[in-house]
PDB file of C-alpha atoms in Angstrom:
ATOM      1  CA  MET A   7      72.575 -43.213  24.134  1.00 54.00           C
ATOM      2  CA  MET A   8      68.795 -43.663  24.801  1.00 54.00           C
ATOM      3  CA  THR A   9      67.358 -44.107  28.215  1.00 56.00           C
ATOM      4  CA  GLN A  10      65.045 -46.990  28.981  1.00 55.00           C
ATOM      5  CA  ARG A  11      62.060 -44.619  28.984  1.00 53.00           C
ATOM      6  CA  GLN A  12      62.952 -43.114  25.567  1.00 52.00           C
ATOM      7  CA  ALA A  13      63.336 -46.581  24.017  1.00 48.00           C
ATOM      8  CA  SER A  14      59.977 -47.658  25.452  1.00 49.00           C
ATOM      9  CA  THR A  15      58.267 -44.530  24.073  1.00 48.00           C
ATOM     10  CA  GLN A  16      59.863 -45.002  20.642  1.00 49.00           C
ATOM     11  CA  THR A  17      58.762 -48.670  20.516  1.00 46.00           C
ATOM     12  CA  LYS A  18      55.208 -47.767  21.512  1.00 48.00           C
ATOM     13  CA  SER A  19      55.109 -44.999  18.926  1.00 45.00           C
ATOM     14  CA  PHE A  20      56.438 -47.255  16.162  1.00 45.00           C
ATOM     15  CA  SER A  21      54.128 -50.075  17.257  1.00 53.00           C
ATOM     16  CA  GLY A  22      51.164 -47.661  17.231  1.00 55.00           C
ATOM     17  CA  LYS A  23      52.052 -46.527  13.699  1.00 53.00           C
ATOM     18  CA  LYS A  24      52.267 -50.159  12.555  1.00 55.00           C
ATOM     19  CA  THR A  25      48.905 -50.969  14.103  1.00 52.00           C
ATOM     20  CA  GLY A  26      47.292 -47.878  12.568  1.00 51.00           C
ATOM     21  CA  LEU A  27      48.761 -48.705   9.159  1.00 47.00           C
ATOM     22  CA  LEU A  28      47.623 -52.319   9.443  1.00 47.00           C
ATOM     23  CA  ILE A  29      44.086 -51.269  10.406  1.00 53.00           C
ATOM     24  CA  ALA A  30      43.979 -48.781   7.516  1.00 46.00           C
ATOM     25  CA  MET A  31      45.139 -51.462   5.065  1.00 46.00           C
ATOM     26  CA  ILE A  32      42.549 -53.942   6.352  1.00 50.00           C
ATOM     27  CA  LEU A  33      39.768 -51.341   6.051  1.00 44.00           C
ATOM     28  CA  ILE A  34      40.829 -50.454   2.503  1.00 46.00           C
ATOM     29  CA  LEU A  35      40.909 -54.115   1.503  1.00 43.00           C
ATOM     30  CA  MET A  36      37.528 -54.748   3.110  1.00 43.00           C
ATOM     31  CA  CYS A  37      35.949 -51.766   1.348  1.00 41.00           C
ATOM     32  CA  THR A  38      37.374 -52.559  -2.082  1.00 39.00           C
ATOM     33  CA  GLY A  39      36.543 -56.231  -1.638  1.00 40.00           C
ATOM     34  CA  GLN A  40      32.964 -55.303  -0.834  1.00 38.00           C
ATOM     35  CA  ALA A  41      32.776 -53.056  -3.882  1.00 39.00           C
ATOM     36  CA  TRP A  42      33.909 -55.917  -6.134  1.00 43.00           C
ATOM     37  CA  ALA A  43      31.525 -58.355  -4.483  1.00 49.00           C
ATOM     38  CA  GLN A  44      28.578 -55.948  -4.436  1.00 51.00           C
ATOM     39  CA  SER A  45      27.589 -56.283  -8.100  1.00 82.00           C
ATOM     40  CA  SER A  46      23.860 -56.751  -7.892  1.00 89.00           C
ATOM     41  CA  LEU A  47      21.536 -58.486 -10.292  1.00 92.00           C
ATOM     42  CA  GLY A  48      20.299 -55.006 -11.209  1.00 93.00           C
ATOM     43  CA  ASP A  49      23.835 -53.958 -12.158  1.00 91.00           C
ATOM     44  CA  LEU A  50      24.310 -57.030 -14.355  1.00 88.00           C
ATOM     45  CA  VAL A  51      20.952 -56.608 -16.078  1.00 89.00           C
ATOM     46  CA  ARG A  52      21.717 -52.933 -16.765  1.00 88.00           C
ATOM     47  CA  GLU A  53      25.267 -53.649 -17.977  1.00 85.00           C
ATOM     48  CA  GLY A  54      23.957 -56.398 -20.279  1.00 83.00           C
ATOM     49  CA  GLY A  55      21.405 -54.034 -21.807  1.00 84.00           C
ATOM     50  CA  ASN A  56      18.435 -56.103 -20.614  1.00 87.00           C
ATOM     51  CA  GLU A  57      16.532 -53.659 -18.371  1.00 90.00           C
ATOM     52  CA  TRP A  58      13.846 -53.513 -21.048  1.00 90.00           C
ATOM     53  CA  LEU A  59      12.687 -57.007 -19.934  1.00 91.00           C
ATOM     54  CA  ILE A  60      11.141 -55.704 -16.714  1.00 94.00           C
ATOM     55  CA  GLY A  61       7.385 -55.373 -17.037  1.00 95.00           C
ATOM     56  CA  THR A  62       4.364 -57.350 -18.186  1.00 96.00           C
ATOM     57  CA  TRP A  63       4.113 -58.757 -21.702  1.00 96.00           C
ATOM     58  CA  LYS A  64       1.177 -60.416 -23.511  1.00 96.00           C
ATOM     59  CA  ALA A  65       0.658 -62.419 -26.675  1.00 94.00           C
ATOM     60  CA  THR A  66      -2.083 -64.385 -28.368  1.00 92.00           C
ATOM     61  CA  THR A  67      -1.077 -67.731 -29.868  1.00 86.00           C
ATOM     62  CA  ASP A  68      -2.217 -69.026 -33.261  1.00 85.00           C
ATOM     63  CA  ASP A  69      -4.841 -71.037 -31.337  1.00 87.00           C
ATOM     64  CA  GLY A  70      -6.228 -67.849 -29.782  1.00 90.00           C
ATOM     65  CA  ASP A  71      -4.842 -68.560 -26.303  1.00 91.00           C
ATOM     66  CA  SER A  72      -3.477 -65.705 -24.219  1.00 94.00           C
ATOM     67  CA  VAL A  73       0.073 -65.876 -22.814  1.00 93.00           C
ATOM     68  CA  THR A  74       1.224 -63.412 -20.152  1.00 95.00           C
ATOM     69  CA  LEU A  75       4.854 -63.076 -19.075  1.00 95.00           C
ATOM     70  CA  SER A  76       5.858 -60.797 -16.220  1.00 96.00           C
ATOM     71  CA  TYR A  77       9.266 -59.759 -14.834  1.00 96.00           C
ATOM     72  CA  LYS A  78       9.276 -57.686 -11.633  1.00 97.00           C
ATOM     73  CA  TRP A  79      12.148 -56.301  -9.547  1.00 97.00           C
ATOM     74  CA  GLU A  80      12.223 -57.297  -5.880  1.00 96.00           C
ATOM     75  CA  LEU A  81      14.599 -56.775  -2.930  1.00 95.00           C
ATOM     76  CA  ASN A  82      16.383 -53.638  -4.183  1.00 93.00           C
ATOM     77  CA  LYS A  83      17.052 -55.155  -7.626  1.00 94.00           C
ATOM     78  CA  ASN A  84      18.689 -58.251  -6.131  1.00 94.00           C
ATOM     79  CA  MET A  85      15.904 -60.535  -7.367  1.00 96.00           C
ATOM     80  CA  ILE A  86      13.424 -60.678 -10.230  1.00 96.00           C
ATOM     81  CA  THR A  87      10.145 -62.527  -9.803  1.00 97.00           C
ATOM     82  CA  THR A  88       8.668 -64.026 -12.944  1.00 96.00           C
ATOM     83  CA  THR A  89       5.211 -65.286 -13.762  1.00 96.00           C
ATOM     84  CA  VAL A  90       4.124 -67.131 -16.898  1.00 95.00           C
ATOM     85  CA  ASP A  91       0.370 -67.532 -17.272  1.00 95.00           C
ATOM     86  CA  THR A  92      -1.241 -69.637 -20.023  1.00 94.00           C
ATOM     87  CA  PRO A  93      -4.558 -71.523 -20.244  1.00 93.00           C
ATOM     88  CA  GLU A  94      -2.662 -74.804 -19.625  1.00 92.00           C
ATOM     89  CA  PHE A  95      -0.500 -73.793 -16.654  1.00 92.00           C
ATOM     90  CA  GLU A  96       0.974 -71.032 -14.534  1.00 96.00           C
ATOM     91  CA  SER A  97       4.570 -70.883 -13.347  1.00 96.00           C
ATOM     92  CA  LYS A  98       6.321 -68.663 -10.847  1.00 98.00           C
ATOM     93  CA  SER A  99      10.029 -68.337 -10.312  1.00 97.00           C
ATOM     94  CA  ILE A 100      12.774 -66.100  -9.049  1.00 97.00           C
ATOM     95  CA  ILE A 101      15.932 -64.944 -10.778  1.00 96.00           C
ATOM     96  CA  ILE A 102      18.956 -64.231  -8.580  1.00 95.00           C
ATOM     97  CA  LEU A 103      22.670 -63.604  -8.855  1.00 93.00           C
ATOM     98  CA  SER A 104      24.506 -66.487  -7.196  1.00 88.00           C
ATOM     99  CA  GLY A 105      27.150 -65.053  -4.900  1.00 80.00           C
ATOM    100  CA  ALA A 106      29.307 -68.166  -5.072  1.00 76.00           C
ATOM    101  CA  ASP A 107      29.887 -68.251  -8.823  1.00 77.00           C
ATOM    102  CA  SER A 108      28.365 -64.961 -10.076  1.00 83.00           C
ATOM    103  CA  GLU A 109      25.893 -66.796 -12.315  1.00 91.00           C
ATOM    104  CA  VAL A 110      22.351 -65.585 -12.905  1.00 94.00           C
ATOM    105  CA  LYS A 111      20.092 -68.450 -11.855  1.00 95.00           C
ATOM    106  CA  GLN A 112      16.364 -69.045 -12.061  1.00 96.00           C
ATOM    107  CA  VAL A 113      14.370 -71.479  -9.937  1.00 97.00           C
ATOM    108  CA  GLY A 114      10.631 -72.027  -9.786  1.00 97.00           C
ATOM    109  CA  ALA A 115       7.623 -74.313 -10.051  1.00 96.00           C
ATOM    110  CA  ASP A 116       4.384 -74.571 -11.990  1.00 96.00           C
ATOM    111  CA  THR A 117       0.785 -75.679 -11.469  1.00 96.00           C
ATOM    112  CA  MET A 118       1.532 -79.037 -13.120  1.00 95.00           C
ATOM    113  CA  GLY A 119       3.891 -80.005 -10.272  1.00 95.00           C
ATOM    114  CA  ARG A 120       7.074 -79.429 -12.259  1.00 96.00           C
ATOM    115  CA  THR A 121      10.190 -77.693 -10.949  1.00 97.00           C
ATOM    116  CA  LEU A 122      12.224 -75.332 -13.068  1.00 96.00           C
ATOM    117  CA  GLU A 123      15.936 -74.573 -12.805  1.00 97.00           C
ATOM    118  CA  GLY A 124      17.835 -72.448 -15.253  1.00 95.00           C
ATOM    119  CA  LEU A 125      20.882 -70.380 -16.011  1.00 95.00           C
ATOM    120  CA  TRP A 126      20.708 -66.979 -17.753  1.00 93.00           C
ATOM    121  CA  THR A 127      23.394 -65.695 -20.110  1.00 90.00           C
ATOM    122  CA  GLY A 128      23.412 -63.087 -22.805  1.00 81.00           C
ATOM    123  CA  GLU A 129      24.828 -59.918 -24.220  1.00 68.00           C
ATOM    124  CA  TYR A 130      23.956 -57.050 -26.536  1.00 71.00           C
ATOM    125  CA  GLY A 131      20.372 -56.926 -25.288  1.00 70.00           C
ATOM    126  CA  VAL A 132      19.655 -60.611 -26.000  1.00 84.00           C
ATOM    127  CA  ALA A 133      19.006 -62.822 -22.971  1.00 89.00           C
ATOM    128  CA  VAL A 134      19.221 -66.620 -23.087  1.00 91.00           C
ATOM    129  CA  LEU A 135      17.720 -68.950 -20.470  1.00 93.00           C
ATOM    130  CA  ARG A 136      18.717 -72.609 -20.546  1.00 93.00           C
ATOM    131  CA  GLN A 137      16.118 -74.260 -18.324  1.00 95.00           C
ATOM    132  CA  THR A 138      15.754 -77.795 -16.994  1.00 95.00           C
ATOM    133  CA  THR A 139      12.174 -78.770 -16.197  1.00 95.00           C
ATOM    134  CA  THR A 140      11.686 -81.798 -13.949  1.00 96.00           C
ATOM    135  CA  ASP A 141       8.259 -83.426 -13.701  1.00 95.00           C
ATOM    136  CA  GLN A 142       6.823 -85.224 -10.662  1.00 94.00           C
ATOM    137  CA  TYR A 143       8.303 -88.541 -11.899  1.00 95.00           C
ATOM    138  CA  GLY A 144      11.835 -87.174 -12.180  1.00 95.00           C
ATOM    139  CA  ASP A 145      11.856 -86.933 -15.977  1.00 93.00           C
ATOM    140  CA  LYS A 146      13.851 -83.951 -17.217  1.00 93.00           C
ATOM    141  CA  GLU A 147      13.533 -81.772 -20.293  1.00 92.00           C
ATOM    142  CA  VAL A 148      16.008 -79.035 -21.228  1.00 92.00           C
ATOM    143  CA  THR A 149      14.787 -76.023 -23.174  1.00 92.00           C
ATOM    144  CA  GLU A 150      16.500 -72.849 -24.354  1.00 91.00           C
ATOM    145  CA  PHE A 151      14.601 -69.560 -24.424  1.00 92.00           C
ATOM    146  CA  THR A 152      16.149 -66.718 -26.424  1.00 90.00           C
ATOM    147  CA  VAL A 153      14.582 -63.399 -25.472  1.00 92.00           C
ATOM    148  CA  SER A 154      15.189 -60.306 -27.581  1.00 91.00           C
ATOM    149  CA  GLN A 155      13.721 -56.857 -28.002  1.00 91.00           C
ATOM    150  CA  LYS A 156      12.186 -56.122 -31.389  1.00 92.00           C
ATOM    151  CA  ASP A 157      11.258 -52.552 -30.440  1.00 92.00           C
ATOM    152  CA  SER A 158      10.342 -50.672 -27.252  1.00 89.00           C
ATOM    153  CA  LYS A 159       6.932 -52.382 -27.104  1.00 95.00           C
ATOM    154  CA  THR A 160       7.681 -55.826 -28.573  1.00 94.00           C
ATOM    155  CA  MET A 161       9.623 -58.804 -27.220  1.00 93.00           C
ATOM    156  CA  THR A 162      10.425 -61.954 -29.201  1.00 92.00           C
ATOM    157  CA  VAL A 163      10.876 -65.303 -27.434  1.00 92.00           C
ATOM    158  CA  SER A 164      12.280 -68.251 -29.396  1.00 90.00           C
ATOM    159  CA  ILE A 165      12.030 -71.706 -27.823  1.00 90.00           C
ATOM    160  CA  ARG A 166      14.438 -74.515 -28.725  1.00 88.00           C
ATOM    161  CA  ASN A 167      14.706 -78.044 -27.392  1.00 85.00           C
ATOM    162  CA  ILE A 168      18.126 -79.142 -26.158  1.00 84.00           C
ATOM    163  CA  SER A 169      19.288 -82.681 -26.983  1.00 74.00           C
ATOM    164  CA  ASN A 170      20.862 -85.111 -24.512  1.00 73.00           C
ATOM    165  CA  THR A 171      24.258 -84.094 -25.915  1.00 68.00           C
ATOM    166  CA  GLY A 172      23.616 -80.440 -25.027  1.00 69.00           C
ATOM    167  CA  TRP A 173      23.068 -79.087 -28.531  1.00 69.00           C
ATOM    168  CA  SER A 174      20.059 -76.937 -29.334  1.00 69.00           C
ATOM    169  CA  ASP A 175      17.861 -77.404 -32.378  1.00 64.00           C
ATOM    170  CA  SER A 176      18.896 -75.333 -35.396  1.00 71.00           C
ATOM    171  CA  TYR A 177      15.458 -73.795 -35.670  1.00 74.00           C
ATOM    172  CA  PRO A 178      13.137 -72.776 -32.864  1.00 78.00           C
ATOM    173  CA  GLU A 179      10.256 -75.087 -32.045  1.00 79.00           C
ATOM    174  CA  MET A 180       8.214 -71.947 -31.483  1.00 83.00           C
ATOM    175  CA  THR A 181       8.681 -68.184 -31.696  1.00 87.00           C
ATOM    176  CA  ILE A 182       6.231 -65.825 -30.070  1.00 90.00           C
ATOM    177  CA  GLU A 183       5.993 -62.022 -30.061  1.00 93.00           C
ATOM    178  CA  LEU A 184       4.740 -60.409 -26.886  1.00 94.00           C
ATOM    179  CA  LYS A 185       3.566 -56.814 -26.478  1.00 96.00           C
ATOM    180  CA  ARG A 186       4.439 -54.675 -23.460  1.00 95.00           C
ATOM    181  CA  GLN A 187       1.409 -53.956 -21.293  1.00 94.00           C
ATOM    182  CA  ALA A 188       0.752 -50.564 -19.730  1.00 88.00           C
ATOM    183  CA  LYS A 189       1.490 -50.350 -16.017  1.00 78.00           C
ATOM    184  CA  PRO A 190      -1.704 -50.706 -13.954  1.00 65.00           C
TER     185      PRO A 190
END
């Protein structure tokens, strides 16, 4: 038969083991949960084979106009800033990984007063941006940009209009080849 003191010590010991086990389980769950949730934009870009996009790219159109496209890592590879510079307009935007739904989103604006919102998808080194551009009157236009690497110094961008039903044109409205620029 146990004395009152022995029973109390045994209960405390068992209770302490339970608490320690519970704390250990909570810490393990928190750490593994953080590891799953910690996929960064940089990780996704690398896993998708699209790290080659980062840098500055230039092209000359058939009309002789210069187009510059720049992708730059920011915030420990949790954001990409983009700049598109043409004679007609300039746009700036950011690309982020949405924590809520794990989608790669782009949001920005241009010198013509338009706002830009898009969603990036892609695989096998081909990136696709489906972008909605809204002008100052609220009119919207949806465009799809397919970005692929021709070689280590050449990027191809194909631009397709998206209909009201969500289908893209069979053939690109425009395709442009851009050349990687040396780092300054």
